[in-house]
Short mmCIF file of C-alpha atoms in Angstrom, two decimals:
data_model
loop_
_atom_site.label_atom_id
_atom_site.label_comp_id
_atom_site.label_asym_id
_atom_site.label_seq_id
_atom_site.Cartn_x
_atom_site.Cartn_y
_atom_site.Cartn_z
CA MET A 9 -0.86 11.30 34.40
CA LEU A 10 2.35 12.27 32.62
CA ALA A 11 5.42 10.07 33.32
CA VAL A 12 8.74 11.93 33.10
CA PHE A 13 11.91 10.15 31.93
CA TRP A 14 15.42 11.61 32.06
CA ALA A 15 17.61 10.82 29.07
CA GLU A 16 20.72 10.21 31.16
CA GLU A 17 18.88 7.47 33.06
CA GLY A 18 17.98 5.58 29.86
CA GLY A 19 15.40 6.02 27.14
CA LEU A 20 11.68 5.41 26.93
CA PRO A 21 10.25 1.87 27.22
CA ALA A 22 10.97 -0.36 24.21
CA SER A 23 7.24 -0.44 23.38
CA ASP A 24 6.82 3.34 23.41
CA ARG A 25 4.72 4.57 20.50
CA GLY A 26 7.03 7.50 19.89
CA LEU A 27 9.59 5.06 18.51
CA ALA A 28 7.10 2.64 16.95
CA TYR A 29 5.09 5.19 14.95
CA GLY A 30 6.40 8.68 15.66
CA ASP A 31 3.27 9.01 17.78
CA GLY A 32 4.25 12.12 19.69
CA LEU A 33 5.64 15.66 19.63
CA PHE A 34 8.76 17.54 20.59
CA GLU A 35 10.06 20.95 21.57
CA THR A 36 13.61 22.31 21.71
CA ILE A 37 14.01 25.33 23.98
CA LEU A 38 17.02 27.67 24.06
CA MET A 39 18.08 28.04 27.69
CA ALA A 40 20.58 30.20 29.61
CA GLY A 41 21.23 28.68 33.01
CA VAL A 42 17.87 27.87 34.57
CA ARG A 43 16.03 30.40 32.39
CA GLY A 44 14.36 29.65 29.06
CA THR A 45 13.36 31.60 25.95
CA LEU A 46 9.85 31.74 24.47
CA VAL A 47 8.79 29.29 27.18
CA GLY A 48 5.09 30.09 27.08
CA TYR A 49 5.04 29.75 23.30
CA HIS A 50 6.76 26.36 23.40
CA LEU A 51 4.62 24.87 26.16
CA ASP A 52 1.38 26.28 24.74
CA ARG A 53 2.15 24.71 21.36
CA LEU A 54 3.04 21.37 22.91
CA VAL A 55 -0.26 21.19 24.81
CA ARG A 56 -2.33 22.51 21.90
CA ASP A 57 -0.89 20.05 19.37
CA ALA A 58 -1.14 17.18 21.87
CA GLY A 59 -4.83 18.02 21.97
CA ARG A 60 -5.03 17.86 18.16
CA LEU A 61 -3.55 14.34 18.32
CA GLY A 62 -5.73 13.28 21.25
CA ILE A 63 -2.79 12.91 23.66
CA PRO A 64 -4.13 13.77 27.11
CA VAL A 65 -1.76 16.16 28.85
CA THR A 66 -2.45 19.36 30.78
CA ARG A 67 -0.61 22.67 30.64
CA ALA A 68 0.09 22.33 34.37
CA GLU A 69 1.75 18.91 33.94
CA VAL A 70 3.94 20.22 31.15
CA GLN A 71 4.80 23.39 33.07
CA GLU A 72 5.85 21.39 36.11
CA ALA A 73 8.00 19.01 34.06
CA TYR A 74 9.62 21.96 32.30
CA ALA A 75 10.42 23.66 35.60
CA ARG A 76 11.99 20.51 37.02
CA ALA A 77 14.08 19.99 33.89
CA ALA A 78 15.18 23.63 33.71
CA SER A 79 16.33 23.47 37.30
CA HIS A 80 17.88 19.99 37.02
CA TYR A 81 20.01 20.75 33.96
CA GLY A 82 20.32 24.53 34.32
CA ARG A 83 21.94 24.76 37.76
CA SER A 84 25.22 23.35 36.45
CA ARG A 85 25.01 25.52 33.31
CA ALA A 86 24.60 28.90 34.99
CA ASP A 87 26.52 31.00 32.46
CA THR A 88 25.95 28.80 29.48
CA ARG A 89 23.50 28.64 26.63
CA TRP A 90 22.13 25.15 26.15
CA VAL A 91 19.09 23.43 24.61
CA LEU A 92 16.37 21.63 26.53
CA LYS A 93 14.53 19.00 24.51
CA LEU A 94 11.12 17.65 25.48
CA ILE A 95 9.74 14.59 23.66
CA LEU A 96 6.09 13.89 24.49
CA THR A 97 4.65 10.56 23.32
CA ARG A 98 1.21 8.99 23.54
CA GLY A 99 2.71 6.28 25.79
CA ALA A 100 3.63 2.62 25.50
CA GLY A 101 1.53 -0.19 24.07
CA GLY A 102 -1.77 -0.52 22.26
CA ARG A 103 -2.67 -3.05 19.57
CA GLY A 104 -0.77 -2.01 16.49
CA TYR A 105 -1.53 1.50 15.32
CA ARG A 106 -4.66 1.67 17.44
CA PRO A 107 -3.95 3.40 20.76
CA ASP A 108 -5.24 2.00 24.02
CA PRO A 109 -7.58 4.67 25.43
CA GLU A 110 -6.20 3.98 28.92
CA MET A 111 -2.56 4.64 28.09
CA THR A 112 -0.78 7.56 29.69
CA PRO A 113 1.73 9.82 27.94
CA ASN A 114 5.48 9.78 28.45
CA LEU A 115 7.82 12.78 28.45
CA LEU A 116 11.53 12.33 27.77
CA VAL A 117 13.70 15.31 28.76
CA SER A 118 17.31 15.88 27.72
CA ALA A 119 19.91 18.64 27.53
CA SER A 120 22.46 19.36 24.84
CA ALA A 121 24.90 22.10 23.91
CA ALA A 122 23.59 25.13 22.05
CA PRO A 123 24.50 25.17 18.34
CA PRO A 124 27.31 27.42 17.13
CA GLY A 125 26.51 31.08 16.44
CA ILE A 126 25.27 32.23 13.05
CA PRO A 127 27.46 34.52 10.88
CA SER A 128 26.00 38.02 11.21
CA ASP A 129 26.64 38.71 7.51
CA GLY A 130 24.15 36.00 6.61
CA VAL A 131 24.09 32.46 5.31
CA ALA A 132 23.81 30.67 1.98
CA VAL A 133 20.82 28.44 1.32
CA ALA A 134 19.83 26.12 -1.50
CA TYR A 135 16.69 24.46 -2.83
CA SER A 136 16.02 20.97 -1.52
CA ARG A 137 15.28 18.08 -3.85
CA ILE A 138 12.93 16.63 -1.20
CA PRO A 139 9.37 17.99 -1.52
CA LEU A 140 7.17 18.49 1.54
CA THR A 141 3.81 16.75 1.72
CA VAL A 142 1.68 18.23 4.46
CA ASN A 143 -1.48 16.48 5.60
CA PRO A 144 -3.91 19.37 6.16
CA LEU A 145 -5.22 17.74 9.34
CA PHE A 146 -1.77 17.80 10.91
CA ALA A 147 -0.35 20.98 9.38
CA GLY A 148 2.03 22.81 11.66
CA ILE A 149 2.33 20.05 14.27
CA LYS A 150 5.91 19.48 15.45
CA SER A 151 5.35 15.73 15.58
CA LEU A 152 7.98 13.00 15.67
CA ASN A 153 7.25 12.20 11.97
CA ARG A 154 10.19 14.10 10.50
CA LEU A 155 11.61 11.84 7.82
CA GLU A 156 11.15 14.48 5.10
CA GLN A 157 13.24 16.93 7.11
CA VAL A 158 15.90 14.29 7.84
CA MET A 159 16.23 13.37 4.19
CA ALA A 160 16.45 17.05 3.19
CA ALA A 161 19.03 17.72 5.93
CA ARG A 162 21.27 15.11 4.31
CA GLU A 163 21.69 17.67 1.50
CA LEU A 164 23.31 20.20 3.86
CA ASP A 165 27.05 20.69 3.81
CA GLY A 166 29.53 23.16 5.15
CA ASP A 167 28.67 25.89 2.66
CA VAL A 168 24.88 25.44 2.65
CA PHE A 169 23.32 26.40 5.97
CA GLU A 170 19.78 25.38 5.09
CA VAL A 171 17.77 23.91 2.21
CA LEU A 172 14.28 25.12 1.31
CA GLN A 173 11.54 22.56 0.76
CA SER A 174 8.67 23.14 -1.65
CA SER A 175 5.11 21.91 -1.84
CA ARG A 176 3.80 19.81 -4.68
CA GLU A 177 2.56 23.07 -6.22
CA GLY A 178 6.09 24.50 -6.22
CA ASP A 179 5.82 27.18 -3.56
CA LEU A 180 8.49 27.46 -0.89
CA VAL A 181 7.13 26.12 2.39
CA GLU A 182 10.00 26.01 4.86
CA GLY A 183 13.56 25.01 5.59
CA THR A 184 14.38 21.74 7.30
CA ARG A 185 14.42 23.49 10.70
CA THR A 186 13.31 27.02 9.88
CA ASN A 187 10.24 28.97 8.81
CA LEU A 188 10.55 31.54 6.03
CA LEU A 189 9.94 35.29 6.14
CA LEU A 190 10.46 37.62 3.21
CA HIS A 191 10.61 41.40 3.54
CA THR A 192 9.40 43.02 0.33
CA THR A 193 8.32 46.40 -0.89
CA GLU A 194 4.71 45.34 -0.23
CA GLY A 195 5.31 44.09 3.33
CA TRP A 196 6.39 40.94 5.14
CA ILE A 197 5.39 37.71 3.42
CA THR A 198 5.34 34.27 5.00
CA PRO A 199 3.70 31.00 3.90
CA PRO A 200 0.23 30.43 5.43
CA ARG A 201 0.06 28.54 8.69
CA ALA A 202 -2.23 25.87 7.16
CA SER A 203 0.46 24.99 4.60
CA LEU A 204 3.30 24.44 7.08
CA ALA A 205 4.86 21.17 8.15
CA VAL A 206 5.99 22.82 11.41
CA ALA A 207 4.54 26.13 12.58
CA GLY A 208 7.48 27.48 14.56
CA VAL A 209 7.07 29.44 17.78
CA MET A 210 9.74 31.86 16.57
CA ARG A 211 7.53 32.57 13.55
CA ASP A 212 4.56 33.29 15.85
CA TRP A 213 6.60 35.58 18.04
CA VAL A 214 8.24 37.53 15.19
CA LEU A 215 4.92 38.00 13.35
CA GLU A 216 3.33 39.31 16.56
CA ARG A 217 6.17 41.76 17.07
CA LEU A 218 6.00 42.99 13.48
CA GLU A 219 2.25 43.48 13.72
CA ALA A 220 2.65 45.28 17.04
CA ARG A 221 4.98 47.70 15.26
CA GLY A 222 2.35 48.37 12.61
CA GLU A 223 4.12 46.43 9.88
CA ILE A 224 2.13 44.78 7.08
CA VAL A 225 2.29 40.98 7.42
CA ILE A 226 0.86 38.89 4.58
CA GLU A 227 0.36 35.13 4.82
CA ARG A 228 0.38 33.77 1.30
CA PRO A 229 2.19 31.13 -0.75
CA LEU A 230 5.80 32.15 -1.29
CA LEU A 231 7.27 31.64 -4.75
CA PRO A 232 10.97 31.45 -5.58
CA GLU A 233 10.56 34.53 -7.78
CA ASP A 234 9.24 36.50 -4.80
CA VAL A 235 12.62 35.96 -3.14
CA THR A 236 14.82 36.45 -6.19
CA GLY A 237 12.75 39.25 -7.75
CA PRO A 238 13.29 43.02 -7.53
CA GLY A 239 10.77 43.47 -4.66
CA CYS A 240 12.93 41.57 -2.15
CA ARG A 241 14.39 43.71 0.63
CA ALA A 242 15.63 40.82 2.80
CA PHE A 243 14.99 37.14 3.34
CA TYR A 244 15.04 35.46 6.74
CA LEU A 245 14.96 32.01 8.31
CA LEU A 246 13.27 31.75 11.71
CA ASN A 247 14.08 29.20 14.40
CA SER A 248 13.60 29.62 18.14
CA VAL A 249 17.04 28.24 19.01
CA LEU A 250 18.94 29.96 16.17
CA GLY A 251 16.93 33.20 16.25
CA VAL A 252 16.54 35.28 13.08
CA VAL A 253 18.96 34.09 10.40
CA THR A 254 19.61 36.46 7.49
CA VAL A 255 19.99 34.86 4.06
CA ARG A 256 22.69 36.45 1.90
CA ASN A 257 22.58 33.98 -0.99
CA LEU A 258 19.91 31.70 -2.43
CA ALA A 259 21.09 28.97 -4.79
CA GLY A 260 23.97 31.09 -6.01
CA GLN A 261 22.11 34.40 -6.28
CA ASP A 262 23.06 37.16 -3.84
CA LEU A 263 20.15 38.77 -2.00
CA PRO A 264 19.87 42.17 -0.31
CA VAL A 265 21.04 41.82 3.30
CA ASP A 266 19.41 43.63 6.22
CA SER A 267 20.21 42.24 9.64
CA GLY A 268 17.91 44.67 11.46
CA LEU A 269 15.24 42.05 12.15
CA ALA A 270 17.73 39.94 14.11
CA THR A 271 18.32 42.91 16.38
CA ILE A 272 14.68 43.68 17.10
CA CYS A 273 13.68 39.99 17.47
CA ASP A 274 16.32 38.31 19.63
CA PRO A 275 14.73 35.39 21.53
CA LEU A 276 17.19 35.96 24.39
CA GLU A 277 15.09 39.03 25.24
CA THR A 278 12.37 36.65 26.40
CA LEU A 279 14.48 34.81 29.01
CA GLU A 280 12.39 34.07 32.07
CA MET B 11 27.88 -2.56 11.77
CA LEU B 12 24.35 -3.24 12.98
CA ALA B 13 23.79 -3.19 16.76
CA VAL B 14 21.00 -5.51 17.96
CA PHE B 15 18.87 -4.63 21.01
CA TRP B 16 16.38 -6.95 22.70
CA ALA B 17 13.16 -5.30 23.86
CA GLU B 18 13.05 -7.25 27.12
CA GLU B 19 16.47 -5.86 28.06
CA GLY B 20 15.34 -2.23 27.60
CA GLY B 21 14.73 0.03 24.64
CA LEU B 22 17.03 1.89 22.28
CA PRO B 23 19.31 4.69 23.53
CA ALA B 24 17.47 7.88 24.53
CA SER B 25 19.10 9.74 21.63
CA ASP B 26 18.08 7.20 18.98
CA ARG B 27 16.80 8.87 15.82
CA GLY B 28 13.96 6.39 15.48
CA LEU B 29 12.28 8.07 18.45
CA ALA B 30 13.48 11.59 17.67
CA TYR B 31 12.34 11.74 14.03
CA GLY B 32 10.86 8.39 13.02
CA ASP B 33 14.16 7.93 11.19
CA GLY B 34 13.88 4.22 10.55
CA LEU B 35 11.80 1.29 9.34
CA PHE B 36 9.98 -1.71 10.73
CA GLU B 37 8.75 -5.18 9.85
CA THR B 38 6.26 -7.46 11.62
CA ILE B 39 6.62 -11.13 10.71
CA LEU B 40 4.08 -13.87 11.48
CA MET B 41 5.94 -16.75 13.10
CA ALA B 42 5.11 -20.30 14.17
CA GLY B 43 7.70 -21.56 16.62
CA VAL B 44 11.12 -20.81 15.14
CA ARG B 45 9.77 -20.61 11.58
CA GLY B 46 8.60 -17.44 9.84
CA THR B 47 6.28 -16.54 6.96
CA LEU B 48 7.26 -14.50 3.90
CA VAL B 49 10.69 -14.09 5.45
CA GLY B 50 12.54 -13.32 2.24
CA TYR B 51 9.94 -10.70 1.28
CA HIS B 52 10.17 -8.98 4.67
CA LEU B 53 13.96 -8.91 4.87
CA ASP B 54 14.37 -7.90 1.21
CA ARG B 55 12.00 -4.97 1.73
CA LEU B 56 13.76 -3.87 4.91
CA VAL B 57 17.16 -3.78 3.21
CA ARG B 58 15.83 -2.20 0.00
CA ASP B 59 13.99 0.60 1.82
CA ALA B 60 16.94 1.16 4.17
CA GLY B 61 18.93 1.78 1.00
CA ARG B 62 16.34 4.33 -0.18
CA LEU B 63 16.78 6.19 3.12
CA GLY B 64 20.56 5.88 3.08
CA ILE B 65 20.69 3.64 6.16
CA PRO B 66 23.70 1.37 5.68
CA VAL B 67 22.73 -2.22 6.44
CA THR B 68 23.43 -5.42 4.55
CA ARG B 69 21.10 -8.31 3.77
CA ALA B 70 23.50 -10.63 5.62
CA GLU B 71 23.37 -8.54 8.81
CA VAL B 72 19.58 -8.48 8.76
CA GLN B 73 19.37 -12.19 7.99
CA GLU B 74 21.64 -13.03 10.89
CA ALA B 75 19.69 -10.84 13.33
CA TYR B 76 16.42 -12.39 12.14
CA ALA B 77 17.76 -15.92 12.64
CA ARG B 78 18.94 -15.11 16.16
CA ALA B 79 15.59 -13.54 17.07
CA ALA B 80 13.55 -16.38 15.55
CA SER B 81 15.53 -18.88 17.56
CA HIS B 82 15.60 -16.79 20.75
CA TYR B 83 11.84 -16.16 20.92
CA GLY B 84 10.62 -19.15 18.92
CA ARG B 85 12.08 -22.00 20.97
CA SER B 86 9.66 -21.35 23.85
CA ARG B 87 6.77 -20.84 21.39
CA ALA B 88 7.05 -24.14 19.50
CA ASP B 89 3.35 -24.71 18.82
CA THR B 90 2.28 -21.10 18.89
CA ARG B 91 1.76 -18.37 16.34
CA TRP B 92 3.43 -15.13 17.36
CA VAL B 93 4.70 -11.93 15.78
CA LEU B 94 8.35 -10.91 15.50
CA LYS B 95 8.88 -7.18 15.21
CA LEU B 96 12.08 -5.64 13.85
CA ILE B 97 12.65 -1.88 14.19
CA LEU B 98 15.66 -0.64 12.23
CA THR B 99 16.83 2.93 12.89
CA ARG B 100 19.58 5.08 11.44
CA GLY B 101 21.23 5.08 14.88
CA ALA B 102 21.74 7.52 17.73
CA GLY B 103 22.92 11.11 17.52
CA GLY B 104 23.69 13.60 14.80
CA ARG B 105 23.15 17.35 14.90
CA GLY B 106 19.42 17.87 14.72
CA TYR B 107 17.82 16.40 11.63
CA ARG B 108 21.18 16.05 9.90
CA PRO B 109 22.56 12.54 10.35
CA ASP B 110 26.18 11.94 11.27
CA PRO B 111 27.66 9.99 8.34
CA GLU B 112 29.62 7.87 10.83
CA MET B 113 26.62 6.65 12.80
CA THR B 114 25.72 2.96 12.75
CA PRO B 115 22.16 1.59 12.62
CA ASN B 116 20.31 0.01 15.53
CA LEU B 117 17.89 -2.91 15.36
CA LEU B 118 15.33 -3.46 18.13
CA VAL B 119 13.73 -6.92 18.15
CA SER B 120 10.63 -7.93 20.11
CA ALA B 121 8.00 -10.66 20.24
CA SER B 122 4.26 -10.37 20.82
CA ALA B 123 1.18 -12.57 20.61
CA ALA B 124 -0.43 -13.10 17.21
CA PRO B 125 -3.66 -11.13 16.72
CA PRO B 126 -7.00 -12.95 17.01
CA GLY B 127 -8.28 -14.84 13.96
CA ILE B 128 -10.40 -13.10 11.30
CA PRO B 129 -14.06 -14.12 10.84
CA SER B 130 -14.16 -16.29 7.70
CA ASP B 131 -17.46 -14.71 6.63
CA GLY B 132 -15.71 -11.37 6.21
CA VAL B 133 -15.38 -8.06 7.99
CA ALA B 134 -17.01 -4.65 7.88
CA VAL B 135 -14.93 -1.63 6.90
CA ALA B 136 -15.59 2.10 6.78
CA TYR B 137 -14.10 5.18 5.15
CA SER B 138 -11.55 7.07 7.23
CA ARG B 139 -11.81 10.80 7.78
CA ILE B 140 -8.00 10.99 7.76
CA PRO B 141 -6.57 11.46 4.25
CA LEU B 142 -3.22 9.98 3.27
CA THR B 143 -0.47 12.26 1.97
CA VAL B 144 2.27 10.25 0.33
CA ASN B 145 5.59 11.86 -0.53
CA PRO B 146 6.43 10.32 -3.92
CA LEU B 147 10.10 9.95 -2.91
CA PHE B 148 9.15 7.75 0.04
CA ALA B 149 6.10 5.96 -1.38
CA GLY B 150 5.70 2.44 -0.08
CA ILE B 151 8.38 2.65 2.63
CA LYS B 152 7.29 1.09 5.92
CA SER B 153 9.01 3.84 7.88
CA LEU B 154 8.45 4.80 11.50
CA ASN B 155 6.48 7.90 10.35
CA ARG B 156 3.01 6.46 10.86
CA LEU B 157 0.99 9.23 12.49
CA GLU B 158 -1.61 9.22 9.71
CA GLN B 159 -2.26 5.52 10.31
CA VAL B 160 -2.40 6.00 14.08
CA MET B 161 -4.94 8.80 13.79
CA ALA B 162 -7.05 6.75 11.38
CA ALA B 163 -6.83 3.68 13.64
CA ARG B 164 -8.45 5.75 16.41
CA GLU B 165 -11.62 5.55 14.28
CA LEU B 166 -11.75 1.74 14.60
CA ASP B 167 -14.18 0.15 16.98
CA GLY B 168 -15.54 -3.30 17.65
CA ASP B 169 -17.75 -3.37 14.57
CA VAL B 170 -15.36 -1.74 12.13
CA PHE B 171 -12.35 -3.93 11.39
CA GLU B 172 -10.54 -1.44 9.18
CA VAL B 173 -10.90 2.07 7.77
CA LEU B 174 -9.90 2.99 4.23
CA GLN B 175 -7.78 6.08 3.67
CA SER B 176 -8.02 8.17 0.52
CA SER B 177 -5.62 10.38 -1.37
CA ARG B 178 -6.17 14.08 -1.85
CA GLU B 179 -7.67 13.17 -5.24
CA GLY B 180 -10.26 10.94 -3.57
CA ASP B 181 -9.10 7.50 -4.63
CA LEU B 182 -8.85 4.72 -2.06
CA VAL B 183 -5.18 4.11 -1.23
CA GLU B 184 -5.08 1.65 1.65
CA GLY B 185 -6.33 0.67 5.07
CA THR B 186 -4.44 1.62 8.21
CA ARG B 187 -2.62 -1.74 8.18
CA THR B 188 -3.76 -3.33 4.93
CA ASN B 189 -3.38 -2.97 1.17
CA LEU B 190 -6.46 -3.16 -1.03
CA LEU B 191 -7.30 -5.67 -3.76
CA LEU B 192 -10.54 -5.68 -5.73
CA HIS B 193 -11.70 -8.60 -7.86
CA THR B 194 -13.86 -7.32 -10.70
CA THR B 195 -15.27 -8.57 -13.94
CA GLU B 196 -12.26 -6.97 -15.71
CA GLY B 197 -9.62 -8.51 -13.44
CA TRP B 198 -7.85 -7.80 -10.15
CA ILE B 199 -7.40 -4.11 -9.38
CA THR B 200 -5.04 -2.64 -6.80
CA PRO B 201 -3.73 0.91 -6.30
CA PRO B 202 -0.37 1.58 -7.99
CA ARG B 203 2.75 0.95 -5.97
CA ALA B 204 3.93 4.55 -6.43
CA SER B 205 0.77 5.82 -4.70
CA LEU B 206 1.07 3.70 -1.56
CA ALA B 207 2.04 4.79 1.92
CA VAL B 208 3.16 1.22 2.69
CA ALA B 209 3.72 -1.35 -0.06
CA GLY B 210 2.94 -4.54 1.84
CA VAL B 211 4.85 -7.75 1.29
CA MET B 212 1.54 -9.64 1.37
CA ARG B 213 0.43 -7.51 -1.59
CA ASP B 214 3.62 -8.41 -3.49
CA TRP B 215 3.20 -12.10 -2.77
CA VAL B 216 -0.50 -12.25 -3.67
CA LEU B 217 -0.02 -10.31 -6.91
CA GLU B 218 2.80 -12.66 -7.91
CA ARG B 219 0.63 -15.69 -7.22
CA LEU B 220 -2.29 -14.27 -9.18
CA GLU B 221 -0.03 -13.46 -12.13
CA ALA B 222 1.51 -16.93 -11.97
CA ARG B 223 -2.02 -18.34 -12.31
CA GLY B 224 -2.60 -16.27 -15.43
CA GLU B 225 -4.96 -13.81 -13.76
CA ILE B 226 -5.23 -10.23 -15.04
CA VAL B 227 -3.77 -7.81 -12.45
CA ILE B 228 -4.26 -4.08 -13.05
CA GLU B 229 -2.50 -1.42 -11.00
CA ARG B 230 -4.58 1.73 -11.21
CA PRO B 231 -6.25 4.24 -8.87
CA LEU B 232 -9.15 2.58 -7.05
CA LEU B 233 -12.34 4.59 -6.72
CA PRO B 234 -15.10 3.95 -4.16
CA GLU B 235 -17.50 3.28 -7.04
CA ASP B 236 -15.24 0.50 -8.32
CA VAL B 237 -15.87 -1.31 -5.04
CA THR B 238 -19.55 -0.53 -4.66
CA GLY B 239 -20.42 -0.82 -8.35
CA PRO B 240 -21.88 -3.80 -10.23
CA GLY B 241 -18.46 -5.03 -11.49
CA CYS B 242 -17.27 -5.98 -7.99
CA ARG B 243 -16.86 -9.71 -7.41
CA ALA B 244 -15.05 -9.48 -4.08
CA PHE B 245 -12.99 -6.98 -2.10
CA TYR B 246 -9.97 -7.93 0.01
CA LEU B 247 -7.61 -6.45 2.56
CA LEU B 248 -4.04 -7.78 2.52
CA ASN B 249 -1.70 -7.94 5.51
CA SER B 250 1.16 -10.37 6.02
CA VAL B 251 0.21 -11.14 9.62
CA LEU B 252 -3.57 -11.26 9.07
CA GLY B 253 -3.44 -12.90 5.64
CA VAL B 254 -6.21 -12.25 3.10
CA VAL B 255 -9.19 -10.58 4.79
CA THR B 256 -12.50 -10.68 2.91
CA VAL B 257 -14.65 -7.55 3.15
CA ARG B 258 -18.38 -8.26 3.45
CA ASN B 259 -19.58 -4.71 4.06
CA LEU B 260 -18.24 -1.28 3.10
CA ALA B 261 -19.71 1.70 4.93
CA GLY B 262 -23.06 -0.04 5.35
CA GLN B 263 -23.27 -1.57 1.87
CA ASP B 264 -23.02 -5.35 1.57
CA LEU B 265 -20.50 -6.61 -0.97
CA PRO B 266 -20.28 -9.95 -2.79
CA VAL B 267 -18.24 -12.35 -0.65
CA ASP B 268 -15.78 -14.87 -2.07
CA SER B 269 -13.31 -16.29 0.40
CA GLY B 270 -11.46 -18.34 -2.21
CA LEU B 271 -8.45 -16.00 -2.31
CA ALA B 272 -7.78 -16.58 1.39
CA THR B 273 -7.50 -20.30 0.67
CA ILE B 274 -5.08 -20.03 -2.24
CA CYS B 275 -2.96 -17.30 -0.56
CA ASP B 276 -2.38 -18.36 3.05
CA PRO B 277 0.95 -16.94 4.28
CA LEU B 278 1.38 -19.96 6.57
CA GLU B 279 2.18 -21.94 3.41
CA THR B 280 5.45 -20.03 3.26
CA LEU B 281 6.73 -21.08 6.69
CA GLU B 282 10.43 -21.74 6.55
#
């Protein structure tokens, strides 16, 4: 049985495994008043990845907690965009790393302001010096183990909106908080799901929409020269709170800019 | 300036980055009353690895917090072994993954019972199905990102004391909570520091003692056949709370048993 904690009433228990080991997951959902964007995608992912980690939670429990939180925080934010954060942990206790099979999960809910808007003429990004190491068994899971992203995010400054992290093999995997999508003369290219640290729900939604429009979507390793080469039509960062972010410059090189994708894939369309 | 929190008075703030991203470190120290084992090793590692992550904390701050906690919990545990846990986080807040340069670290201290004693005739271990993926920039850091160890520890049961995790290349890296040391006819072999998920202080201390005795210590990748082959004299697991643990059986195969190392490297000798 899921226990719900409200951030403004204090945090999780001191012995919670989310703090001790990063033994849990999280979602950040863009909200407008009591309504949320991509809600089904977020909650489906949370329950699916909890299953991959053996954290026992049902879709109905998560749905009910989401609805309570959306109402609780959203009523006083009727005309405002804000962000709902859900942190799901395996629970408190156990002997060291080994979980107690009887423990029950905890869910911490909190609200924060939406981030500032993105310049419509695009952003500048750089290469990160922090490589990504993805355990294939946990690929794509938005777990609480995010030290690689934190250390890469320390490289951000006012002029660099995002840094791109590479695998050990040198292909571009993702930004600290964004998945990558390249529009080329051969179609839309994005790194394979099995290679990702975090498989974003915005990525899922955009790829579905492109495929529904008959576009060619190719999941394959993305090389820097794919982005900087002559086949590039546009390069995008995807994040469910930020939406589609157009990249105008990569590590000092200007890229072709086409902001059309942001128009046809605006997560605010999905408010429910 | 380090802020100290006591587990029995509640946990860290709800917005602490230790929970949000595993953005922190921890130490578990075997104590007897108000005295601790391998204290200098533990506190040196905590401060050194905090520096690697850019968490600003001084040795003096950590020493003072340790002394307060040892006294606070140890006075009522005068004739008892117990475990002091220190969780150091980067602090609370920031915008997403990106830390706020002004934030100050938090330290959560807690006490728990010492684990049960280890059978002196050795333990049985198995191979884990969960590989280890170590980011070379963070190798050895006892960070709060421990999901790989948690998932491997779910494979433990009453008969299997520890499971051994391998790298992508197939060499044995470490147990969920132990470093590996093999005594062979050519010397003492242990996986290289740069390959480790967690570089244990017990490993450091034992290697120093062996070298001080003129023993040959070789840091190189450890293969399963090194352990199961004819050159094996004894195989050990190292953990600062458990001490030296002799392995008598690996995945069903009996190994030569020599419990001499446990006698010459007992962390309780270091009580101070």
